[in-house]
XYZ file of C-alpha atoms in Angstrom:
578
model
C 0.000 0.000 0.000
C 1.976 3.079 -1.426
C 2.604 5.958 1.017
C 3.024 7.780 -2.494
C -0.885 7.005 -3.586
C -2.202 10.573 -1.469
C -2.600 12.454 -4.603
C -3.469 9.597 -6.712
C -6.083 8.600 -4.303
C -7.934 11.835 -3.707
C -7.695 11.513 -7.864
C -8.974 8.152 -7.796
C -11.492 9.458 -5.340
C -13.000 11.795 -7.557
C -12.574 9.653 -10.657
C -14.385 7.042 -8.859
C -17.450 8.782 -8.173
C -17.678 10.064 -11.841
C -16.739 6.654 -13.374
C -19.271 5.235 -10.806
C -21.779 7.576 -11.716
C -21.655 7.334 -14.876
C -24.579 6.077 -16.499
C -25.271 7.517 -19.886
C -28.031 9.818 -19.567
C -31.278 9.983 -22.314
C -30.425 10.966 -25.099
C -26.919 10.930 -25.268
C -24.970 8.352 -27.578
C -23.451 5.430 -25.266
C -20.761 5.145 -28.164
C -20.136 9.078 -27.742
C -19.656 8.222 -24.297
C -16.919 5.518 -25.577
C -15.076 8.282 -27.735
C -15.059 10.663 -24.885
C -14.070 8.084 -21.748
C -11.303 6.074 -24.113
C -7.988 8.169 -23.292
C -5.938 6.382 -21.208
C -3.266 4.456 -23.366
C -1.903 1.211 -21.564
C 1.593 2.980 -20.578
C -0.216 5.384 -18.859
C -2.699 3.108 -16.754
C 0.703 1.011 -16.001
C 1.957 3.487 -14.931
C -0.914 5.029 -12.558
C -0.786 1.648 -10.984
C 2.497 1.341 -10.222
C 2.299 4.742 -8.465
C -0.834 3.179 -6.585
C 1.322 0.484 -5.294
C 4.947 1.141 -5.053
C 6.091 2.385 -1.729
C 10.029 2.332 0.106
C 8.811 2.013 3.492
C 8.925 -2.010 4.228
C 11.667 -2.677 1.973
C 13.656 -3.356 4.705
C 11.611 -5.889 6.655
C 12.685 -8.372 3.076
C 15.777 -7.405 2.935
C 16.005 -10.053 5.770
C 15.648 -12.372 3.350
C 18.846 -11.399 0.787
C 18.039 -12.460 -2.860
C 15.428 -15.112 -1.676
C 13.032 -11.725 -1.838
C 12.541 -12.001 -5.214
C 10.794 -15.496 -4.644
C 8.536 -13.556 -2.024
C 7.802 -10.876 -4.446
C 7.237 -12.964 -7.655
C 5.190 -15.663 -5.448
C 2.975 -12.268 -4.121
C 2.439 -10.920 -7.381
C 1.149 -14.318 -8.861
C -1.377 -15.461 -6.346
C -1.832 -11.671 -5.199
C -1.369 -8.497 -7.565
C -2.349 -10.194 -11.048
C -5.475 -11.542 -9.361
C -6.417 -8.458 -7.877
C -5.970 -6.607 -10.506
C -7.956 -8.672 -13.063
C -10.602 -9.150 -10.840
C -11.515 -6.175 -9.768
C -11.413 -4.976 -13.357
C -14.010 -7.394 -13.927
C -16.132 -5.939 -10.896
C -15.399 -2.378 -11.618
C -16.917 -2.573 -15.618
C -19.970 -5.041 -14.457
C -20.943 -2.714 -11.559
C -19.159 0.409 -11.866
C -22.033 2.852 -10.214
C -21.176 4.321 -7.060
C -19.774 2.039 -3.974
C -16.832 0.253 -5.308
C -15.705 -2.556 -3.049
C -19.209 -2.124 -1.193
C -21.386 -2.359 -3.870
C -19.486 -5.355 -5.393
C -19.703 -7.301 -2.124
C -23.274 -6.076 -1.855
C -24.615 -7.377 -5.169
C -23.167 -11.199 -4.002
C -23.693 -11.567 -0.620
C -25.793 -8.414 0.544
C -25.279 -4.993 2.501
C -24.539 -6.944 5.556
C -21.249 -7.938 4.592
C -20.886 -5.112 2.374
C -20.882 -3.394 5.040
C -18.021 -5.364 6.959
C -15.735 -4.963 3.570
C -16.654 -1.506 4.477
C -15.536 -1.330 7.662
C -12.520 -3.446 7.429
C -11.380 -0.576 5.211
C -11.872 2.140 7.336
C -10.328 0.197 10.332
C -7.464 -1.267 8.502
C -6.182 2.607 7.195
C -6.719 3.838 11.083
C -4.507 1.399 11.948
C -2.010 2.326 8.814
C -1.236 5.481 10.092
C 0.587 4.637 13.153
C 2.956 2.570 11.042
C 2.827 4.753 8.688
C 4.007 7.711 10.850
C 6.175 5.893 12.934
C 8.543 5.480 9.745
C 7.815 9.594 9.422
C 9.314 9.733 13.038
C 12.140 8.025 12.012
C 12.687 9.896 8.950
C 12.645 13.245 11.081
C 15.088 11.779 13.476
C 17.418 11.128 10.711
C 17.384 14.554 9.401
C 20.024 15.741 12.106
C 23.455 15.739 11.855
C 25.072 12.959 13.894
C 23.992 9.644 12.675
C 24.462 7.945 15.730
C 22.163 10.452 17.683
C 19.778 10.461 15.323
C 19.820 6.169 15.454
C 19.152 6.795 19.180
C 16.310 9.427 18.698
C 14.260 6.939 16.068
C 14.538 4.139 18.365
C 13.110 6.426 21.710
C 10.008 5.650 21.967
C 8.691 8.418 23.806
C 9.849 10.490 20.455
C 7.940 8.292 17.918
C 4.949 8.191 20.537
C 4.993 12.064 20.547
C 5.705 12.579 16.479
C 2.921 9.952 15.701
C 0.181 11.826 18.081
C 1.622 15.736 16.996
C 1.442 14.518 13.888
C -2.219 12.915 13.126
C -4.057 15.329 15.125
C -2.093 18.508 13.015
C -3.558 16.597 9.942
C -7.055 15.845 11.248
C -7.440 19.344 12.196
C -5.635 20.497 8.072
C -7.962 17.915 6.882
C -11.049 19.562 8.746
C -10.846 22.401 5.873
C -11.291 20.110 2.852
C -9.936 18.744 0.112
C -8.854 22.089 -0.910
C -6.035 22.279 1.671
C -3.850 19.910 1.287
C -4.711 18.690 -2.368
C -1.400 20.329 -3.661
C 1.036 19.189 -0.686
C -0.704 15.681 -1.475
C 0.253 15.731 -5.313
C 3.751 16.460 -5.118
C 4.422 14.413 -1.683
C 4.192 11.149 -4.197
C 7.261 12.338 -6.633
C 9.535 14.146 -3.598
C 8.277 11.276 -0.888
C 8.880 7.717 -3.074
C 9.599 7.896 -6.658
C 12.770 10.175 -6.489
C 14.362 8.850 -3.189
C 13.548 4.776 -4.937
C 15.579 5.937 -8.208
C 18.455 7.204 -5.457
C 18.276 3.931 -3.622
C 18.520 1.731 -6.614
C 21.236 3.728 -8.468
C 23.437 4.082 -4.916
C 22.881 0.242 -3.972
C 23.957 -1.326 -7.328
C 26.757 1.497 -8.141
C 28.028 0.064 -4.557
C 27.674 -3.575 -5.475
C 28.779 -2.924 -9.179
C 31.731 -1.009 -8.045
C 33.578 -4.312 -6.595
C 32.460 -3.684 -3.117
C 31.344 -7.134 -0.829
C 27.643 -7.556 -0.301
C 26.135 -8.241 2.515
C 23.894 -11.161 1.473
C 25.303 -14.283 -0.191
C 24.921 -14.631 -3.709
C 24.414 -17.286 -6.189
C 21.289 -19.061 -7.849
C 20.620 -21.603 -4.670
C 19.817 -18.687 -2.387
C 16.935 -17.512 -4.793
C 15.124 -20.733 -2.982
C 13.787 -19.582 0.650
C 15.213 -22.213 3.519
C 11.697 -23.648 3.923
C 12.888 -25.563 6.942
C 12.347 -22.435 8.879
C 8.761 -21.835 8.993
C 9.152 -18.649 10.421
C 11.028 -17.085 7.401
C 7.066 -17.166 5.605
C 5.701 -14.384 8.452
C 7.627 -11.395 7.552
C 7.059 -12.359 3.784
C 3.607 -12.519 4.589
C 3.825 -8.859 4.431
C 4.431 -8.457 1.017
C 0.561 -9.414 0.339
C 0.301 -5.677 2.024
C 3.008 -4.083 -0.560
C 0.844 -4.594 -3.179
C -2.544 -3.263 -1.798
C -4.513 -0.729 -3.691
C -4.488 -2.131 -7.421
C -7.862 -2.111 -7.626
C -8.776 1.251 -6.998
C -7.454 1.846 -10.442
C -10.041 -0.396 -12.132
C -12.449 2.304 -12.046
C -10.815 3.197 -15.254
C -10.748 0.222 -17.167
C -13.675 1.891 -19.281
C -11.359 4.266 -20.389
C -9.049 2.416 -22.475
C -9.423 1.986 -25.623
C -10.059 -1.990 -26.334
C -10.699 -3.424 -22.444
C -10.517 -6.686 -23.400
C -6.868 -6.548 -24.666
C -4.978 -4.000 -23.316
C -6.231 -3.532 -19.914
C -4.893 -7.281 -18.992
C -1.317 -5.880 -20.977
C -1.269 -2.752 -18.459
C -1.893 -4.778 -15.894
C 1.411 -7.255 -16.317
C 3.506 -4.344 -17.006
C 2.461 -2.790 -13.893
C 3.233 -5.630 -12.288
C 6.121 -6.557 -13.750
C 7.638 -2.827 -13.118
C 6.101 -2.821 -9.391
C 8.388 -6.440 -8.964
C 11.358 -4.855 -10.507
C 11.058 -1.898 -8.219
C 10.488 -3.556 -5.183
C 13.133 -6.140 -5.299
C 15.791 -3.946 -6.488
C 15.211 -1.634 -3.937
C 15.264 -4.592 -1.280
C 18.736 -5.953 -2.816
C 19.882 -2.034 -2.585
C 19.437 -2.484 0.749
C 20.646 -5.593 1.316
C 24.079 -5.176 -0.700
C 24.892 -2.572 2.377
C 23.221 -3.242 5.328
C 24.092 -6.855 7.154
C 20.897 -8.816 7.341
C 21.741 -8.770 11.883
C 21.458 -5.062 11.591
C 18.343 -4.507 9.535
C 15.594 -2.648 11.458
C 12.595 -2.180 10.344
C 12.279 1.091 11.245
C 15.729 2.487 10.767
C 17.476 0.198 8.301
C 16.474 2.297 4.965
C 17.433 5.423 6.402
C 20.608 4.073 7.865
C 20.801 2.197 3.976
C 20.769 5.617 2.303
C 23.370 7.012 5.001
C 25.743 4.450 4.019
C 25.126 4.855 0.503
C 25.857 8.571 0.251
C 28.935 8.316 2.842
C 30.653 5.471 0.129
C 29.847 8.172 -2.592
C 31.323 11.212 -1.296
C 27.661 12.786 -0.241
C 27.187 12.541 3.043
C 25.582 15.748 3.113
C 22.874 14.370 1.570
C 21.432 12.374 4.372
C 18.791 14.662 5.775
C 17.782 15.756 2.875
C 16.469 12.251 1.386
C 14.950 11.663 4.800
C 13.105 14.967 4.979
C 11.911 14.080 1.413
C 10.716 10.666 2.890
C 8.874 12.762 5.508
C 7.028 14.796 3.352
C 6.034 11.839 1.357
C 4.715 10.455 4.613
C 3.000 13.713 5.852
C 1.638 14.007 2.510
C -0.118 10.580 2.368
C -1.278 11.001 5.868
C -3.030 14.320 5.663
C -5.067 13.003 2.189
C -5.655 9.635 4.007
C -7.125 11.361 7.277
C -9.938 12.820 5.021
C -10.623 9.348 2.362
C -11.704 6.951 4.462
C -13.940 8.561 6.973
C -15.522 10.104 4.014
C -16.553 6.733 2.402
C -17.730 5.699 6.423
C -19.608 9.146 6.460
C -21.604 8.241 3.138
C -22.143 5.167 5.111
C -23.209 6.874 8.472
C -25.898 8.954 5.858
C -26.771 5.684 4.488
C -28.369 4.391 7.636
C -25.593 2.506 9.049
C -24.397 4.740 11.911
C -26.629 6.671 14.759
C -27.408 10.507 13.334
C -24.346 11.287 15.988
C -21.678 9.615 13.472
C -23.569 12.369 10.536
C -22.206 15.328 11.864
C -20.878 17.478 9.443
C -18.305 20.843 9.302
C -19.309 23.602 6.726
C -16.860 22.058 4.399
C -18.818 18.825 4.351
C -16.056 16.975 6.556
C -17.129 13.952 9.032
C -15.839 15.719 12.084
C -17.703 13.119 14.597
C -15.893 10.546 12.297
C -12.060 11.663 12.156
C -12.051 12.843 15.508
C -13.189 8.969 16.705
C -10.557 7.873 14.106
C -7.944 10.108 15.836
C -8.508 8.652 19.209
C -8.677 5.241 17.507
C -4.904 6.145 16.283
C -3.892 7.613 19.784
C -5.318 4.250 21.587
C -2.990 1.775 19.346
C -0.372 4.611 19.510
C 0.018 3.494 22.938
C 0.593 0.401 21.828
C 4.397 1.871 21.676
C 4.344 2.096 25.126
C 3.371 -2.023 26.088
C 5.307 -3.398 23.477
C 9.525 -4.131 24.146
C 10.824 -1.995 21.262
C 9.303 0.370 18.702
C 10.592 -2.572 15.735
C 7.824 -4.650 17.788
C 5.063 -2.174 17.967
C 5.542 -1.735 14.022
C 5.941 -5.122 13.347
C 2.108 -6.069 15.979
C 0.251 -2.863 14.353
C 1.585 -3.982 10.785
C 0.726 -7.603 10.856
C -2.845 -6.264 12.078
C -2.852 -4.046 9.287
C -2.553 -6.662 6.728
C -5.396 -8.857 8.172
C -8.037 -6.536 8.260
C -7.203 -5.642 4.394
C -6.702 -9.023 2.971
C -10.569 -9.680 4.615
C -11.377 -7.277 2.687
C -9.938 -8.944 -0.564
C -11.251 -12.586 0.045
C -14.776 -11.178 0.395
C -13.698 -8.847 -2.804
C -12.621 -12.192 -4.277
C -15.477 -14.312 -3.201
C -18.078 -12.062 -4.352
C -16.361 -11.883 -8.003
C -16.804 -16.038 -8.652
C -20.005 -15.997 -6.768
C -21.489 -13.386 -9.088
C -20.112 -15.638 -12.092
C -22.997 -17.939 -10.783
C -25.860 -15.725 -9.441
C -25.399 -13.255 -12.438
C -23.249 -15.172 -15.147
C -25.418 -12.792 -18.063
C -24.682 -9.215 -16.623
C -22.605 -7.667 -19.276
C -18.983 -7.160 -17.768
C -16.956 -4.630 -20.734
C -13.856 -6.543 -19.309
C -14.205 -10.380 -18.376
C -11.120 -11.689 -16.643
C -9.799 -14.427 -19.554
C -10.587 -18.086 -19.376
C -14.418 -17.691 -19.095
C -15.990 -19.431 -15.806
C -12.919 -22.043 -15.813
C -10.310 -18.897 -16.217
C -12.651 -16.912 -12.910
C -12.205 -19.560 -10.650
C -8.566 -19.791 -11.563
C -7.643 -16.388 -10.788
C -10.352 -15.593 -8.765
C -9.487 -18.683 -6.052
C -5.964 -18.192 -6.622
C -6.183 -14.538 -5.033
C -9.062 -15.935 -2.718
C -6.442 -18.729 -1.312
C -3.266 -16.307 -1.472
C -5.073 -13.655 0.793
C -6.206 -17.108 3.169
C -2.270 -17.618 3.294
C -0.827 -14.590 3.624
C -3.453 -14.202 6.390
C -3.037 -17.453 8.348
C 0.537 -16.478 8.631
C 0.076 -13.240 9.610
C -0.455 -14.516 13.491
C 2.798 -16.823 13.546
C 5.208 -14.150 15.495
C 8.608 -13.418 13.766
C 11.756 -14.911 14.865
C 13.720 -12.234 13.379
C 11.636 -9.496 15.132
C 11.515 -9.705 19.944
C 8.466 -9.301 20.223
C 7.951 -10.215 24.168
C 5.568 -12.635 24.616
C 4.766 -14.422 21.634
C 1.558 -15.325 23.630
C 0.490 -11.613 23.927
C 1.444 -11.046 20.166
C -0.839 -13.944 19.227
C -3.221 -12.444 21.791
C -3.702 -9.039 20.531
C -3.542 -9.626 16.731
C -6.381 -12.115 17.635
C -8.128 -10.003 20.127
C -8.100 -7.148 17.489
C -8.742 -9.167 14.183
C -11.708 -10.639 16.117
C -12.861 -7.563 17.588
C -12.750 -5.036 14.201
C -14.995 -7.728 12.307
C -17.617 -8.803 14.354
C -18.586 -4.904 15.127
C -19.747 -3.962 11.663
C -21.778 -6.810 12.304
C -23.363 -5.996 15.754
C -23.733 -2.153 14.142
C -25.391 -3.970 11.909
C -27.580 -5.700 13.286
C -28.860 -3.526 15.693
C -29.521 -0.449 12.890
C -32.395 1.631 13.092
C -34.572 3.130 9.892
C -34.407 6.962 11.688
C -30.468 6.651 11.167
C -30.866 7.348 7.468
C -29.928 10.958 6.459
C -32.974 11.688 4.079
C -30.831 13.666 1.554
C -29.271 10.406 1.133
C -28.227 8.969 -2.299
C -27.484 5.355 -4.109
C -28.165 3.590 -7.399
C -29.937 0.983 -5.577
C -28.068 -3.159 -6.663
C -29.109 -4.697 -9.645
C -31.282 -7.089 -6.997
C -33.302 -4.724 -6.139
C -34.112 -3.406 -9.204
C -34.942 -6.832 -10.502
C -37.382 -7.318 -7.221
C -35.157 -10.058 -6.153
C -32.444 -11.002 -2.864
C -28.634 -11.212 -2.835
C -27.410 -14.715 -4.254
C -30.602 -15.120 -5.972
C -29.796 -16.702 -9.706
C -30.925 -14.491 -12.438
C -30.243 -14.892 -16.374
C -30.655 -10.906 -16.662
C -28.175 -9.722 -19.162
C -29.351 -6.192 -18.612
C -26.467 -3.911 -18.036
C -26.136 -1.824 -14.811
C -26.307 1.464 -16.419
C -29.540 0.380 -18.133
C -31.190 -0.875 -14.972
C -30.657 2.747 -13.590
C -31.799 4.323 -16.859
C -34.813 2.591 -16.720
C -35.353 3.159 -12.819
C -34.455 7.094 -13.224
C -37.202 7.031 -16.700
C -39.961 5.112 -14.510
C -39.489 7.493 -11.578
C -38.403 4.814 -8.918
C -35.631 6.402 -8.150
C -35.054 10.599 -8.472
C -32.977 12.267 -10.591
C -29.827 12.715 -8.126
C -29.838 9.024 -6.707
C -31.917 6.619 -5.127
C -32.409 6.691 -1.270
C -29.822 4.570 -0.226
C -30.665 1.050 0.944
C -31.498 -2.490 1.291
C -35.103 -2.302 -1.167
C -36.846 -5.341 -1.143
C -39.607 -6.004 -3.744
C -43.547 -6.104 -2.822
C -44.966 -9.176 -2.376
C -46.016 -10.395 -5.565
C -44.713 -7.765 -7.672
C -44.903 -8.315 -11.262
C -41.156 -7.942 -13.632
C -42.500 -4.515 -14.985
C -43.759 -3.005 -11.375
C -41.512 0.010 -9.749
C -39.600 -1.260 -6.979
C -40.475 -0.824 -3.072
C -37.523 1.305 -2.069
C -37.367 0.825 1.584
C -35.435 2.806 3.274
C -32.887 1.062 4.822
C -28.800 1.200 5.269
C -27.118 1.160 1.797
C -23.539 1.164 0.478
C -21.531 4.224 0.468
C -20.010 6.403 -1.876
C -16.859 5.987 -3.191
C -14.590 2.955 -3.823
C -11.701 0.425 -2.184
C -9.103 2.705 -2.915
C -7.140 2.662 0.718
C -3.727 2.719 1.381
């Protein structure tokens, strides 16, 4: 999940609710539409991807693992990023109104667990930004003069503590103002915060290995194989699954490109390909200088880039990459504070959260919302404070991190081949190749990748003290456990008054059909259609439908408006987190 993806999210954002929106209205040509919409060549949507995904910040935690990395990252991108990436292309041009990873749950297994896919999102980037910011406090540590000061000053945890807290509260209260003020710091934190200091790190690492000096990993074709004897080498790698988070919140513009079918799968392996390449030349970087006993996951790619620019002459240049790093960091942070409690808000206005959760600032910010989210980030800030070292606090809140997201994906994943079978006639623009044989290929190879990755996401690290591993086991548990079963209490327990009147959603294709979630139909009436016809008929108004679970009238005939009930319905927006 790229640091980097601030301004490309907020984009994403807002090209997600006009790609999701964007039925063709009466009257105007739907191939017009095509004409206008097809833009984006293939080099460009590989390369808006690879911005999505590519971030510096846990290179170091695979550096542990020398040149058996590239295994880890190779193995990732096969049973995670291709699958991903294909399938939510799939999801995005079959049911591309507004909602995203909600809606596409939704329309297989219902709001209920639409909402849950929901949640885990929110949850999972509020627990992001403690990691997230610790490597910021780290970065500003490393932008003094005295390396072995500042190595002492990253690993204090009062510091971090009191960077992460100063820190997320300054941008909840920026992000308070709107998208307005921070859309510009957000843009350029991508290029000055990852893609500039990566080139540095990659050029530095290999002119140091290429330059006669002795790495400090052994090399040779049998160390591309991982030592499999050691079970524990799989948790850290286990991480990697997390790396490549947020593909899919470019699928929105599959549409766009000019022949779906063909070039969107071509983007799609060039991203990946370029996102590998990256990433595991940026881990070897790191691993030609650093000895695998002193990598740190919190310190080890400042310390990399230290080394680096001290063997070329530069060490001058030291605090400059890491205040670069920072403002990447700060950058992604601010955008991130407002993203995701937006997409809870439209939620909360949905009918999912109590009228309290609603409350809005004049510029149209969930300030009930972020200021629960900043306490949520102050709580597991603490977290710094329980834990033996800061390397184990990162290590606890990333590992929790990852499991909340890759729920997310096997419900994302589950609801793609289960929709091959409740609604194998909706037209999809882009079908992932292979027809029903090639969906459950890709579809269950993602859906048993994220089960992996998140089975070993509660074995505790040797490489990492973590204290107990009992109380590591505990907490990643207690908190997995915890963040999924409330959605489903909040749930359950929802009240029709919650709903915000003003309100708006394309209601599922279900509902519009007067039938249930998982209900086989042969319909091969597109989405867009559906709401055409539901906008012509008057069922739903101009601006939306009332958002909600609508359930048909008993006995209602195919051609009969449907009852729209007012209950909770999915929110704006789409799965586009961090």
């Amino acid at each position: 999940m790229s640091d980097s993806t601030a301004s490309n999210g907020s984009s994403a954002a807002s090209g997600s609710s006009a790609a999701n929106s964007s039925a063709t209205p009466p009257g105007r040509s739907s191939n017009a539409k095509a004409k206008q919409t097809a833009k984006i060549t293939i080099g460009a949507l590989a390369v808006m991807n690879i911005v999505a995904v590519v971030s510096l910040r846990g290179l170091p935690a695979e550096a542990e693992y020398g040149l058996s990395s590239i295994f880890y990252y190779v193995l990732a991108a096969v049973v995670f990023l291709i699958p991903v990436s294909l399938v939510a292309a799939e999801l995005a041009t079959g049911w591309p109104e507004q909602g995203g990873v909600f809606r596409w749950v939704g329309e297989a297994f219902g709001p209920r667990w639409a909402f849950v896919a929901m949640f885990m999102l929110f949850i999972e980037v509020s627990i992001w930004f403690p990691t997230v910011l610790t490597f910021g406090a780290v970065s500003l540590a490393y932008t003094g003069t005295d390396q072995n000061l500042d190595a002492q000053l990253s690993g204090n945890k009062a510091f971090v503590l009191a960077v992460v807290l100063v820190v997320y509260w300054l941008a909840t209260f920026i992000a308070f103002r709107g998208a307005a003020a921070f859309s510009k710091v957000a843009q350029w934190g991508g290029i000055i915060g990852t893609i500039i200091p990566a080139a540095v790190l990659i050029v530095l690492g290999f002119s140091y290995y290429f330059a006669g000096n002795t790495p400090q990993i052994q090399m040779g074709w049998g160390e591309l194989v991982p030592d499999f004897s050691n079970f524990s080498n799989v948790v850290l790698a286990a991480s990697i699954f997390l790396f490549y988070a947020g593909m899919e919140m470019n699928a929105i513009h599959v549409k766009e490109v000019k022949n779906p079918t063909r070039d969107y799968p071509i983007a799609v392996l060039i991203a990946a390909l370029g996102t590998v390449v990256i990433f595991v030349l940026g881990t070897l970087a790191i691993a030609f200088v650093v000895p695998q006993a002193d990598i740190n996951l919190t310190q080890s790619l400042l310390t990399s880039y230290n080394d680096m620019f001290e063997w070329a002459g530069i060490g001058w240049a030291g605090p400059i990459i890491a205040a670069m790093l920072l403002i990447g960091v700060l950058a992604g942070v601010v955008t991130w504070v407002a993203g995701p409690s937006s997409g809870l808000l439209a939620v909360a206005k949905a009918g999912y959260l109590p009228r309290f959760w609603q409350r809005t600032n004049k510029h149209g910010m969930g300030t009930h919302i972020m200021l629960f989210q900043a306490f949520v980030v102050t709580a597991l800030g603490l977290v710094y404070v329980v834990l033996p070292s800061v390397q184990a606090a990162y290590q606890i809140l990333s590992q929790l991190t990852v499991i909340l997201y890759l729920i997310m994906y096997m419900l994302m994943f589950g609801a793609a081949m289960y929709l091959r079978y409740t609604q194998p006639n909706r037209p999809r623009p882009y079908r992932v190749p292979g027809g029903e044989a090639g969906m459950w290929v890709v579809g269950g190879l993602g859906f048993l990748g994220s089960l992996m990755a998140f089975v070993f996401s509660f074995i505790p690290p040797d490489q990492i003290s973590v204290g107990s591993p009992v109380l590591y086991v505990g907490i990643l548990a207690g908190g997995a456990a915890l963040f999924f079963i409330l959605p489903l209490v909040i749930y359950a327990v929802r009240k029709p008054h919650w709903r915000d009147p003003n309100s708006t959603f394309v209601p599922f294709t279900w509902q519009l059909e007067h039938s249930h979630p998982g209900v086989q139909t042969q319909s091969s009436v597109a989405t867009s259609v559906l709401t055409e016809q539901a906008l012509a008929s008057g069922a739903i108004p101009e601006t939306g439908a009332p958002a909600g679970e609508t359930e048909p009238r008993p006995g209602a005939a195919a051609g009969d408006k449907p009852n729209l009930r007012p209950r909770p319905g999915p929110a704006l927006g789409g799965s586009g987190a961090p």
